[in-house]
Amino acid sequence: MLKTIIVRSLSLKSCVSEGIQAVDDRMTKQEDIRRKKMCVLRLIHVIQSVEKIEKILHSQGSKELSSLEGNSSLLTGQVLERIATEFNQLQFHAVQSKGMPLLDKVRPRIAGITAMLQQSLEGLLLEGLQTSNVDIIRHCLRTYATIDKTRDAEALVGQVLVKPYVDEVVVEQYVQSHPNGLQSMYNRLLEFVPHHCRLLREVTGGAISSEKADIVPGYDFLVNSVWPEIVHGLEEKLPSLFNPGNPDVFHEKYTTSMDFVRKFERQCGSQASVKRLRAHPSYHSFNNKWNLPVYFQIRFREIAGALEEALSDTLEEAPDGSSYCLLATHMVWTSLLKCWSDQMFLPLLAHRLWKLSLQILARYSVFIGEVSVRPISSENTKESKKSVSAGRKESSVSLSPSEEQGNGSSPESQTLPSLSSTQLVYVAADLDKLQDQIPDILEMIKPKLEMIGFKNMSCIAGALEDSKTSLSACVPTLNNRIIQDLSESSFTYLKSALEVPRLYRRTNKEVPTKASPYVDSALKPFYRLQNEYKGTLKQPMIHQWLESALSESTQKYYETVSDVLSSVKKMEESLKRLKQARRTATSNPVGTNGGMSDDNKIRLQLALDVEYYGEQIQKMGLETSNLKGFSALTELILTARDQATAEQS
């Protein structure tokens, strides 16, 4: 029984499988028949489309349309639109029927239709442009859009309409022979759009007067027809335009060209058109032709070379009319101005020019540091400014960060060139003025950076402040050198107080009534600083130098006078002991005239010197109470004067 059931089950399964297989085979055959039917239908559509287009063309050429001869152009445009619509269907079905033998037989007829359609469209578009017929242009452009050949229409306009005009306008000989030849050429190129593209822009919606109902979308003749031909003409017929060899000429050509680009962008009908223009390969090609890095390198060498030449050991005076004293500082400021001048600045180089500006300030800071450690020469005349060592190059780093120093000798082994006191003062005056003018650099840079959309001015201000701090770090050393020089120059004469005893001891000179000449000589450096440099230095700076230098001189003067008075006192006591020992009148220290003794004359002379010294200091506008050591000097002299007066009485 079980075996029978199994046999029947297997038999049923086999029958079902056979049935399923039969159904699958039948469905496969039906799918194959459907596919073949679709292929046949597509081929039928292809044949029908070809025959329909050929029939339209035949009817267009027949005499049946002779009555419409007066409106033939418009009719031709309408017919081409019908053909284009049918041609689209033809192409669709032809692509779907690719590989069919029958299609290969029809393909020559399709190629003939394509060539005829292309030729007719080109001829019709040119006719519309030549006759300024808006309807023809509209029908033609709509037909191009229907068959997805908008780029062909734009290329045709570029070749037939734009290129001849560009070839006529872009002439290198004209540009080079006329003073404003480049500007004139660009003006004529800008005239092309309003004069020759008006109808195209009206039809495609690129003009303000375009009516939306009649606009044919999908075209941008300014971007895809006019601009590429202009760039091609400039690159091919005016190659010298992009030559950076002469930086001044290059700058003028570049700025004129970029102004032309901005004006051309304003002729675009919309922001979207401007974006398409800026994304166009010919736009990037035109911008890349300008070798801005080479231009900057030439400018860099100009500025760095002139600056390094000015930062020499000679410390020459600035030219007449300069607000600075030294040529070095004058060139630093001139270089900064040049970086941001309209004759040199280019927006795309703003970052490099900013870096160069900081390098210039850093280089000057190094230069000031080198100058501040040079020995001061004894000659202080103005002529000495022109005659310090010549020919030795600066051993400091140059503006170029890649340049290395390797002269093989240490700074200690080299003899530093000397400088005069006047030069040292000029350096300090220039450094102070340059620090005051650093904020002007920000005001000069700000409009240029805003031009390129940079708004983080706090970053710029901070960098300039750092440069100012670097320069300020050199001020204390310079001040100390100047103060030391003034003090030493003054004390060179003040130490002449040591000679006062020799002038009065056993010389029978009269009682002193006025100060010694050395006091005036000692104050001459201060008079000179106050009078000769009052138009160069700020008054607080002069006051600080005078007060500090006089404090040092006064302290040394106090020590000198104190030594002299101590020596006089010792001598006086020695003579008294000798007198007591000999008990003779010949050893009396009093002068032969029986008046004031030599020792008291010395004391009185020193008192007169110190009093006159203090009076002259007050005439300079300084308070003697602010001078270190002056109060002690005054007390010392008052004691000496009192002693001389007491013994006299």
PDB file of N, CA and C in Angstrom, residues 257-310:
ATOM      1  N   SER A 257      43.395  94.652 -17.586  1.00  0.00           N
ATOM      2  CA  SER A 257      42.726  93.426 -18.004  1.00  0.00           C
ATOM      3  C   SER A 257      41.698  92.973 -16.976  1.00  0.00           C
ATOM      4  N   MET A 258      42.036  93.046 -15.696  1.00  0.00           N
ATOM      5  CA  MET A 258      41.078  92.651 -14.665  1.00  0.00           C
ATOM      6  C   MET A 258      39.883  93.602 -14.614  1.00  0.00           C
ATOM      7  N   ASP A 259      40.118  94.866 -14.919  1.00  0.00           N
ATOM      8  CA  ASP A 259      39.008  95.815 -15.017  1.00  0.00           C
ATOM      9  C   ASP A 259      38.095  95.440 -16.183  1.00  0.00           C
ATOM     10  N   PHE A 260      38.696  94.997 -17.284  1.00  0.00           N
ATOM     11  CA  PHE A 260      37.918  94.527 -18.428  1.00  0.00           C
ATOM     12  C   PHE A 260      37.083  93.308 -18.047  1.00  0.00           C
ATOM     13  N   VAL A 261      37.667  92.387 -17.292  1.00  0.00           N
ATOM     14  CA  VAL A 261      36.938  91.183 -16.863  1.00  0.00           C
ATOM     15  C   VAL A 261      35.741  91.578 -15.996  1.00  0.00           C
ATOM     16  N   ARG A 262      35.953  92.520 -15.059  1.00  0.00           N
ATOM     17  CA  ARG A 262      34.845  92.955 -14.199  1.00  0.00           C
ATOM     18  C   ARG A 262      33.726  93.598 -15.020  1.00  0.00           C
ATOM     19  N   LYS A 263      34.093  94.401 -15.997  1.00  0.00           N
ATOM     20  CA  LYS A 263      33.069  95.025 -16.847  1.00  0.00           C
ATOM     21  C   LYS A 263      32.349  93.979 -17.685  1.00  0.00           C
ATOM     22  N   PHE A 264      33.076  92.976 -18.159  1.00  0.00           N
ATOM     23  CA  PHE A 264      32.436  91.914 -18.930  1.00  0.00           C
ATOM     24  C   PHE A 264      31.459  91.138 -18.048  1.00  0.00           C
ATOM     25  N   GLU A 265      31.835  90.894 -16.790  1.00  0.00           N
ATOM     26  CA  GLU A 265      30.937  90.186 -15.876  1.00  0.00           C
ATOM     27  C   GLU A 265      29.659  90.975 -15.644  1.00  0.00           C
ATOM     28  N   ARG A 266      29.773  92.312 -15.609  1.00  0.00           N
ATOM     29  CA  ARG A 266      28.577  93.129 -15.415  1.00  0.00           C
ATOM     30  C   ARG A 266      27.631  93.049 -16.611  1.00  0.00           C
ATOM     31  N   GLN A 267      28.134  92.641 -17.771  1.00  0.00           N
ATOM     32  CA  GLN A 267      27.272  92.485 -18.937  1.00  0.00           C
ATOM     33  C   GLN A 267      26.492  91.178 -18.904  1.00  0.00           C
ATOM     34  N   CYS A 268      26.914  90.242 -18.046  1.00  0.00           N
ATOM     35  CA  CYS A 268      26.159  88.997 -17.907  1.00  0.00           C
ATOM     36  C   CYS A 268      24.783  89.301 -17.315  1.00  0.00           C
ATOM     37  N   GLY A 269      23.794  88.533 -17.729  1.00  0.00           N
ATOM     38  CA  GLY A 269      22.425  88.870 -17.354  1.00  0.00           C
ATOM     39  C   GLY A 269      22.033  88.519 -15.939  1.00  0.00           C
ATOM     40  N   SER A 270      22.807  87.681 -15.251  1.00  0.00           N
ATOM     41  CA  SER A 270      22.417  87.241 -13.914  1.00  0.00           C
ATOM     42  C   SER A 270      23.639  86.768 -13.148  1.00  0.00           C
ATOM     43  N   GLN A 271      23.421  86.579 -11.844  1.00  0.00           N
ATOM     44  CA  GLN A 271      24.497  86.038 -11.016  1.00  0.00           C
ATOM     45  C   GLN A 271      24.843  84.613 -11.428  1.00  0.00           C
ATOM     46  N   ALA A 272      23.830  83.877 -11.859  1.00  0.00           N
ATOM     47  CA  ALA A 272      24.088  82.507 -12.315  1.00  0.00           C
ATOM     48  C   ALA A 272      24.993  82.512 -13.538  1.00  0.00           C
ATOM     49  N   SER A 273      24.783  83.486 -14.412  1.00  0.00           N
ATOM     50  CA  SER A 273      25.633  83.598 -15.602  1.00  0.00           C
ATOM     51  C   SER A 273      27.065  83.948 -15.217  1.00  0.00           C
ATOM     52  N   VAL A 274      27.211  84.822 -14.226  1.00  0.00           N
ATOM     53  CA  VAL A 274      28.553  85.177 -13.747  1.00  0.00           C
ATOM     54  C   VAL A 274      29.246  83.955 -13.155  1.00  0.00           C
ATOM     55  N   LYS A 275      28.504  83.151 -12.403  1.00  0.00           N
ATOM     56  CA  LYS A 275      29.086  81.933 -11.825  1.00  0.00           C
ATOM     57  C   LYS A 275      29.519  80.959 -12.921  1.00  0.00           C
ATOM     58  N   ARG A 276      28.688  80.854 -13.964  1.00  0.00           N
ATOM     59  CA  ARG A 276      29.066  79.971 -15.079  1.00  0.00           C
ATOM     60  C   ARG A 276      30.314  80.491 -15.780  1.00  0.00           C
ATOM     61  N   LEU A 277      30.409  81.824 -15.889  1.00  0.00           N
ATOM     62  CA  LEU A 277      31.589  82.420 -16.519  1.00  0.00           C
ATOM     63  C   LEU A 277      32.847  82.110 -15.710  1.00  0.00           C
ATOM     64  N   ARG A 278      32.760  82.281 -14.405  1.00  0.00           N
ATOM     65  CA  ARG A 278      33.930  82.058 -13.548  1.00  0.00           C
ATOM     66  C   ARG A 278      34.313  80.584 -13.453  1.00  0.00           C
ATOM     67  N   ALA A 279      33.360  79.714 -13.774  1.00  0.00           N
ATOM     68  CA  ALA A 279      33.666  78.277 -13.763  1.00  0.00           C
ATOM     69  C   ALA A 279      34.120  77.774 -15.124  1.00  0.00           C
ATOM     70  N   HIS A 280      34.071  78.624 -16.125  1.00  0.00           N
ATOM     71  CA  HIS A 280      34.414  78.200 -17.486  1.00  0.00           C
ATOM     72  C   HIS A 280      35.924  77.960 -17.601  1.00  0.00           C
ATOM     73  N   PRO A 281      36.339  76.927 -18.317  1.00  0.00           N
ATOM     74  CA  PRO A 281      37.783  76.644 -18.464  1.00  0.00           C
ATOM     75  C   PRO A 281      38.571  77.812 -19.061  1.00  0.00           C
ATOM     76  N   SER A 282      37.974  78.542 -19.986  1.00  0.00           N
ATOM     77  CA  SER A 282      38.705  79.664 -20.592  1.00  0.00           C
ATOM     78  C   SER A 282      38.914  80.796 -19.603  1.00  0.00           C
ATOM     79  N   TYR A 283      38.016  80.928 -18.633  1.00  0.00           N
ATOM     80  CA  TYR A 283      38.182  81.944 -17.583  1.00  0.00           C
ATOM     81  C   TYR A 283      39.400  81.610 -16.728  1.00  0.00           C
ATOM     82  N   HIS A 284      39.512  80.350 -16.337  1.00  0.00           N
ATOM     83  CA  HIS A 284      40.676  79.916 -15.550  1.00  0.00           C
ATOM     84  C   HIS A 284      41.949  79.992 -16.389  1.00  0.00           C
ATOM     85  N   SER A 285      41.843  79.668 -17.652  1.00  0.00           N
ATOM     86  CA  SER A 285      43.012  79.749 -18.536  1.00  0.00           C
ATOM     87  C   SER A 285      43.527  81.173 -18.624  1.00  0.00           C
ATOM     88  N   PHE A 286      42.619  82.127 -18.744  1.00  0.00           N
ATOM     89  CA  PHE A 286      43.017  83.540 -18.840  1.00  0.00           C
ATOM     90  C   PHE A 286      43.697  83.997 -17.554  1.00  0.00           C
ATOM     91  N   ASN A 287      43.127  83.633 -16.409  1.00  0.00           N
ATOM     92  CA  ASN A 287      43.722  84.042 -15.127  1.00  0.00           C
ATOM     93  C   ASN A 287      45.070  83.377 -14.888  1.00  0.00           C
ATOM     94  N   ASN A 288      45.197  82.127 -15.304  1.00  0.00           N
ATOM     95  CA  ASN A 288      46.458  81.407 -15.083  1.00  0.00           C
ATOM     96  C   ASN A 288      47.584  81.894 -15.985  1.00  0.00           C
ATOM     97  N   LYS A 289      47.229  82.592 -17.053  1.00  0.00           N
ATOM     98  CA  LYS A 289      48.255  83.127 -17.951  1.00  0.00           C
ATOM     99  C   LYS A 289      49.088  84.218 -17.273  1.00  0.00           C
ATOM    100  N   TRP A 290      48.502  84.869 -16.289  1.00  0.00           N
ATOM    101  CA  TRP A 290      49.215  85.955 -15.595  1.00  0.00           C
ATOM    102  C   TRP A 290      50.124  85.344 -14.542  1.00  0.00           C
ATOM    103  N   ASN A 291      51.426  85.436 -14.773  1.00  0.00           N
ATOM    104  CA  ASN A 291      52.398  84.797 -13.881  1.00  0.00           C
ATOM    105  C   ASN A 291      52.695  85.725 -12.696  1.00  0.00           C
ATOM    106  N   LEU A 292      51.771  85.744 -11.749  1.00  0.00           N
ATOM    107  CA  LEU A 292      51.906  86.641 -10.600  1.00  0.00           C
ATOM    108  C   LEU A 292      53.087  86.281  -9.689  1.00  0.00           C
ATOM    109  N   PRO A 293      53.415  84.998  -9.478  1.00  0.00           N
ATOM    110  CA  PRO A 293      54.596  84.701  -8.652  1.00  0.00           C
ATOM    111  C   PRO A 293      55.890  85.288  -9.209  1.00  0.00           C
ATOM    112  N   VAL A 294      56.062  85.247 -10.530  1.00  0.00           N
ATOM    113  CA  VAL A 294      57.269  85.830 -11.135  1.00  0.00           C
ATOM    114  C   VAL A 294      57.269  87.347 -10.952  1.00  0.00           C
ATOM    115  N   TYR A 295      56.103  87.962 -11.143  1.00  0.00           N
ATOM    116  CA  TYR A 295      55.987  89.414 -10.925  1.00  0.00           C
ATOM    117  C   TYR A 295      56.384  89.776  -9.496  1.00  0.00           C
ATOM    118  N   PHE A 296      55.903  88.991  -8.523  1.00  0.00           N
ATOM    119  CA  PHE A 296      56.232  89.287  -7.136  1.00  0.00           C
ATOM    120  C   PHE A 296      57.726  89.115  -6.867  1.00  0.00           C
ATOM    121  N   GLN A 297      58.328  88.081  -7.434  1.00  0.00           N
ATOM    122  CA  GLN A 297      59.755  87.872  -7.219  1.00  0.00           C
ATOM    123  C   GLN A 297      60.578  89.044  -7.746  1.00  0.00           C
ATOM    124  N   ILE A 298      60.170  89.590  -8.893  1.00  0.00           N
ATOM    125  CA  ILE A 298      60.875  90.749  -9.448  1.00  0.00           C
ATOM    126  C   ILE A 298      60.720  91.940  -8.515  1.00  0.00           C
ATOM    127  N   ARG A 299      59.500  92.166  -8.047  1.00  0.00           N
ATOM    128  CA  ARG A 299      59.259  93.267  -7.112  1.00  0.00           C
ATOM    129  C   ARG A 299      60.012  93.045  -5.804  1.00  0.00           C
ATOM    130  N   PHE A 300      60.044  91.818  -5.347  1.00  0.00           N
ATOM    131  CA  PHE A 300      60.751  91.499  -4.104  1.00  0.00           C
ATOM    132  C   PHE A 300      62.227  91.855  -4.219  1.00  0.00           C
ATOM    133  N   ARG A 301      62.827  91.470  -5.337  1.00  0.00           N
ATOM    134  CA  ARG A 301      64.246  91.770  -5.531  1.00  0.00           C
ATOM    135  C   ARG A 301      64.476  93.277  -5.610  1.00  0.00           C
ATOM    136  N   GLU A 302      63.567  93.997  -6.225  1.00  0.00           N
ATOM    137  CA  GLU A 302      63.688  95.458  -6.305  1.00  0.00           C
ATOM    138  C   GLU A 302      63.707  96.066  -4.901  1.00  0.00           C
ATOM    139  N   ILE A 303      62.708  95.698  -4.104  1.00  0.00           N
ATOM    140  CA  ILE A 303      62.564  96.295  -2.772  1.00  0.00           C
ATOM    141  C   ILE A 303      63.676  95.825  -1.841  1.00  0.00           C
ATOM    142  N   ALA A 304      63.906  94.516  -1.809  1.00  0.00           N
ATOM    143  CA  ALA A 304      64.933  93.984  -0.898  1.00  0.00           C
ATOM    144  C   ALA A 304      66.319  94.484  -1.277  1.00  0.00           C
ATOM    145  N   GLY A 305      66.610  94.572  -2.569  1.00  0.00           N
ATOM    146  CA  GLY A 305      67.924  95.054  -3.003  1.00  0.00           C
ATOM    147  C   GLY A 305      68.168  96.493  -2.605  1.00  0.00           C
ATOM    148  N   ALA A 306      67.176  97.357  -2.868  1.00  0.00           N
ATOM    149  CA  ALA A 306      67.322  98.772  -2.509  1.00  0.00           C
ATOM    150  C   ALA A 306      67.416  98.951  -0.999  1.00  0.00           C
ATOM    151  N   LEU A 307      66.649  98.148  -0.257  1.00  0.00           N
ATOM    152  CA  LEU A 307      66.666  98.269   1.204  1.00  0.00           C
ATOM    153  C   LEU A 307      67.999  97.814   1.777  1.00  0.00           C
ATOM    154  N   GLU A 308      68.512  96.684   1.307  1.00  0.00           N
ATOM    155  CA  GLU A 308      69.793  96.195   1.814  1.00  0.00           C
ATOM    156  C   GLU A 308      70.926  97.166   1.487  1.00  0.00           C
ATOM    157  N   GLU A 309      70.823  97.799   0.335  1.00  0.00           N
ATOM    158  CA  GLU A 309      71.845  98.789  -0.021  1.00  0.00           C
ATOM    159  C   GLU A 309      71.793  99.985   0.917  1.00  0.00           C
ATOM    160  N   ALA A 310      70.581 100.365   1.322  1.00  0.00           N
ATOM    161  CA  ALA A 310      70.439 101.504   2.235  1.00  0.00           C
ATOM    162  C   ALA A 310      70.862 101.147   3.657  1.00  0.00           C
TER     163      ALA A 310
END
